[in-house]
Coordinates of C-alpha atoms and ligand atoms in Angstrom, one line a residue:
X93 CA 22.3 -6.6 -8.1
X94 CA 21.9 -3.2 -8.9
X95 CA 23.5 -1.7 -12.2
X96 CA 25.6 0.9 -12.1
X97 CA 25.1 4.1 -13.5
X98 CA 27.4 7.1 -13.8
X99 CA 26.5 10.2 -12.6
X100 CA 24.6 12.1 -15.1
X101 CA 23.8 15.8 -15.3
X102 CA 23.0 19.3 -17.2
X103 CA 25.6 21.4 -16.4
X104 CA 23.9 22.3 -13.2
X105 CA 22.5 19.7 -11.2
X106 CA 24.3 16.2 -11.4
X107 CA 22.3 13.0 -10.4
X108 CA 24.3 10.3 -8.9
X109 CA 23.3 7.5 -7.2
X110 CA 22.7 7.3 -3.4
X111 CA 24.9 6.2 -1.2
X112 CA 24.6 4.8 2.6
X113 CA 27.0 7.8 3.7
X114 CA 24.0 10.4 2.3
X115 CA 21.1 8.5 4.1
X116 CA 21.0 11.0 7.0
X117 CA 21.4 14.2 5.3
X118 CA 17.9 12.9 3.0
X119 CA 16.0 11.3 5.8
X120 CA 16.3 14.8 7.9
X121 CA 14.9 16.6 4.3
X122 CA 12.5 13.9 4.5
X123 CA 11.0 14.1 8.2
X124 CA 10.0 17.9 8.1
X125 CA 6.6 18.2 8.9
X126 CA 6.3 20.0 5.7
X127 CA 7.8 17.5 3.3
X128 CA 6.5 14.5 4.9
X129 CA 3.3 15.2 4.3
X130 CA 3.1 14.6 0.6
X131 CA 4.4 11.8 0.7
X132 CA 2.1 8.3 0.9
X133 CA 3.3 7.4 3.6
X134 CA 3.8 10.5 5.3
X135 CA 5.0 9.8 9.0
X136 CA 8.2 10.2 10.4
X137 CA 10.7 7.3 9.8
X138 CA 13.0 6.7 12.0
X139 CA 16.6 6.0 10.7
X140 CA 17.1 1.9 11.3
X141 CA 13.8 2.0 9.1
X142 CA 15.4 3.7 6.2
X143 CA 18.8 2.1 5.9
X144 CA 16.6 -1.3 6.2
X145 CA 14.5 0.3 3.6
X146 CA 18.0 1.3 1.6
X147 CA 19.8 -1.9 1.8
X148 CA 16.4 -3.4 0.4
X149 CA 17.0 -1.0 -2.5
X150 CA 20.6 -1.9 -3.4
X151 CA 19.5 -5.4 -4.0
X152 CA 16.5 -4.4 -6.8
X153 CA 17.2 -4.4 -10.4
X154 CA 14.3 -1.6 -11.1
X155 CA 14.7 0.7 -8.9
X156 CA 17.5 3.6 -9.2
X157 CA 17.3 6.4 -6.2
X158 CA 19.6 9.5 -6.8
X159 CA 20.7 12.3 -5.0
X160 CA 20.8 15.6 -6.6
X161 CA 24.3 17.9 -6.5
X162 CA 24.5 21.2 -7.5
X163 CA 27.9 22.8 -7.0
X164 CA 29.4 19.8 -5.6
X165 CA 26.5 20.4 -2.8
X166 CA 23.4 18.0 -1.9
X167 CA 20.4 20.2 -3.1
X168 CA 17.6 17.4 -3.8
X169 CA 17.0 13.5 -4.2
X170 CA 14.9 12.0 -6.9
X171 CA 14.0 8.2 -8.2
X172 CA 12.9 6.1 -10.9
X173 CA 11.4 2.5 -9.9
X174 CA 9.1 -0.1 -11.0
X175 CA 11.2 -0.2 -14.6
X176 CA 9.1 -2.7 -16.5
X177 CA 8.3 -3.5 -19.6
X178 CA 9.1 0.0 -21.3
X179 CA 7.7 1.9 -18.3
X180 CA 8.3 3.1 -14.7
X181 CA 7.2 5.6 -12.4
X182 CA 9.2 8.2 -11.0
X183 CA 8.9 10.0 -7.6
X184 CA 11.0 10.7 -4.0
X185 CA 11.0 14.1 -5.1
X186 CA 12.3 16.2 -2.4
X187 CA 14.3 19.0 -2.2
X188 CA 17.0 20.7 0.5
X189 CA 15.6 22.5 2.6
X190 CA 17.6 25.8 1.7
X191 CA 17.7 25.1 -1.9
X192 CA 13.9 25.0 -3.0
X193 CA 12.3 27.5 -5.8
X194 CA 15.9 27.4 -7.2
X195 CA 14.8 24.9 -10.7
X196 CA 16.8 22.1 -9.5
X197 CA 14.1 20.0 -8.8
X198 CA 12.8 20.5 -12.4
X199 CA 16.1 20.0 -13.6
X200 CA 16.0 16.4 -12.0
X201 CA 13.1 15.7 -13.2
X202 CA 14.2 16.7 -17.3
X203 CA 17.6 14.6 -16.5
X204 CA 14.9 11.3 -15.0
X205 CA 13.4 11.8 -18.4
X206 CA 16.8 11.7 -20.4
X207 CA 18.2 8.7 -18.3
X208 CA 14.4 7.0 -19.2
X209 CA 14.4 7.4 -22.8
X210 CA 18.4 7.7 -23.6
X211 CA 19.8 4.8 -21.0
X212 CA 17.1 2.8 -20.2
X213 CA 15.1 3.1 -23.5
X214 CA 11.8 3.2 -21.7
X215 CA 8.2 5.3 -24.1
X216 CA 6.1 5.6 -21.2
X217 CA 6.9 7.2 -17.1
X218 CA 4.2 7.9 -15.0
X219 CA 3.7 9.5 -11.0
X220 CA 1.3 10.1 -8.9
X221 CA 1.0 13.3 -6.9
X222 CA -1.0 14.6 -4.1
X223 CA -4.0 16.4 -5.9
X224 CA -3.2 19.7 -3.6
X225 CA 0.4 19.7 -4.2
X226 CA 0.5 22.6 -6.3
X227 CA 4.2 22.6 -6.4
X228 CA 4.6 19.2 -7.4
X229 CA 2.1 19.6 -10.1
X230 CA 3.7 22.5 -11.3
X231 CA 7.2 20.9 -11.7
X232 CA 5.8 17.8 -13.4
X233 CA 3.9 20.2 -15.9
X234 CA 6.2 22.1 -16.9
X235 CA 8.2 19.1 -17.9
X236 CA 5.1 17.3 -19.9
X237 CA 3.4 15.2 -17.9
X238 CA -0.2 15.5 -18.2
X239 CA -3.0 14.1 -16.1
X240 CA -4.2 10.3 -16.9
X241 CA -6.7 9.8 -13.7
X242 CA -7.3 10.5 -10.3
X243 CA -8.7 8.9 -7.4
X244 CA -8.9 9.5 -3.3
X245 CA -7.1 12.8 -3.8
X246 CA -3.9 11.2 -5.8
X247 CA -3.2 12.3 -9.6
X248 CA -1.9 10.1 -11.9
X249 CA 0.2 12.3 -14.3
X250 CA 1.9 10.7 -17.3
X251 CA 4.5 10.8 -20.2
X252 CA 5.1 9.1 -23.4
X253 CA 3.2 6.5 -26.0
X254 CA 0.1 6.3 -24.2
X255 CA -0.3 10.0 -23.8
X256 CA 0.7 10.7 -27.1
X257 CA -2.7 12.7 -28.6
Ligands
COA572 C1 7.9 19.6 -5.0 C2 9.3 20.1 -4.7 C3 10.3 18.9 -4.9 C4 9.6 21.2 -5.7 O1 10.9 21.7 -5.5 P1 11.3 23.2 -5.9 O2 12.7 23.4 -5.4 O3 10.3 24.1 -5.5 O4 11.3 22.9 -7.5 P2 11.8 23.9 -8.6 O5 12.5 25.1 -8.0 O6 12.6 23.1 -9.6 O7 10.5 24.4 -9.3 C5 9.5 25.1 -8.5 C6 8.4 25.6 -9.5 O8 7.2 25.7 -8.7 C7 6.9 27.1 -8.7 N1 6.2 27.4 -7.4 C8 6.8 27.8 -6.3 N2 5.9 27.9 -5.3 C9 4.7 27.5 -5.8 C10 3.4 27.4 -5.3 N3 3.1 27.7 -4.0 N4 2.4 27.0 -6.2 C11 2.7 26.7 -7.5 N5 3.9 26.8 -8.0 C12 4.9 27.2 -7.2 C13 8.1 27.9 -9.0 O9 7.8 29.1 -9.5 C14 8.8 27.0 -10.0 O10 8.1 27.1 -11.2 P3 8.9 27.7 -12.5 O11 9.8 26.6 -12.8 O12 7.8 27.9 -13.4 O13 9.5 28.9 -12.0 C15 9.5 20.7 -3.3 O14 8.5 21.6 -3.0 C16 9.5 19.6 -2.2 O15 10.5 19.0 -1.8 N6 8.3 19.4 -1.7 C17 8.1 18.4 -0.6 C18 8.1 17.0 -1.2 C19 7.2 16.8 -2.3 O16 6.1 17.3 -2.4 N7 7.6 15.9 -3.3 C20 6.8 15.5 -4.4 C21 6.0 14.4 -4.1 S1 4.9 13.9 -5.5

């Protein structure tokens, strides 16, 4: 079973974990054509496949999915998965539909770091991004990550002990 985690946050954006009641609001961020499609798998999905995907979620130990809040509002989602031996990826970066260009996704992304180092102790996060998501890359520069490899059009951008130069 899933540990918990209190919601965590900067002052502007507060990460809390997701909860079946927010599923719908985040899978109709997730199935515009123009979110979608950086994602891997980038079709639509209906909605019995993501609370089966969800409810497949509560039950893993390494995997912690949050939804964003800025103002008491949802403005974004974000994840950290695969925990592992000192390292995980993070990803399901995707933000509201109203509230994008706004920093709130790159404040997730500083808070995923914090939570990484500060709760779960972890030296080394990595993602992958679509090479020609500019705004992605962007994001996950700005916070540190640098690039470790690519292949087939995916980066593989990185953070922590095996980066460190
Ligand atoms: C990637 C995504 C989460 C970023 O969200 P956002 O709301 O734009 O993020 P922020 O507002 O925190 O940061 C945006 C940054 O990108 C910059 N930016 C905006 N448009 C840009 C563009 N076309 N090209 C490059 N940079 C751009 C902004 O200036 C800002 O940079 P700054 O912090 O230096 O000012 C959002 O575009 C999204 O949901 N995309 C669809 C899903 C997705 O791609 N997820 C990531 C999968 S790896």
């Amino acid at each position: 079973m899933k540990q918990h985690v209190a919601p965590f946050g900067d002052g502007t954006v507060v990460l809390r974990l997701m909860e079946e009641k927010d599923l719908e609001t985040i899978l109709t961020w997730r199935n515009r054509d123009e979110a979608r499609i950086w994602f891997k798998n980038s079709g639509k999905i209906t909605f019995d496949a993501h609370l089966a995907w969800f409810r497949s979620y509560l039950q893993k130990e390494d995997d912690f999915f949050f939804l964003v809040e800025s103002d008491g509002e949802p403005v974004g989602q974000c994840g950290i998965y695969d925990i592992n031996n000192g390292s995980a990826e993070i990803g399901r970066f995707l933000v509201a539909p109203k509230m994008a260009g706004k920093g709130y996704i790159g404040r997730s992304c500083a808070e995923i770091i914090r939570f990484s180092t500060g709760f779960l102790n972890l030296s080394y996060l990595f993602l992958e991004v679509m090479e020609e998501n500019a705004k992605a890359i962007r994001v996950y520069k700005r916070q540190g990550f640098v690039e470790e490899s690519r292949q087939d059009g995916l980066i593989r951008m990185a953070l922590g002990r095996d980066r460190a130069s």
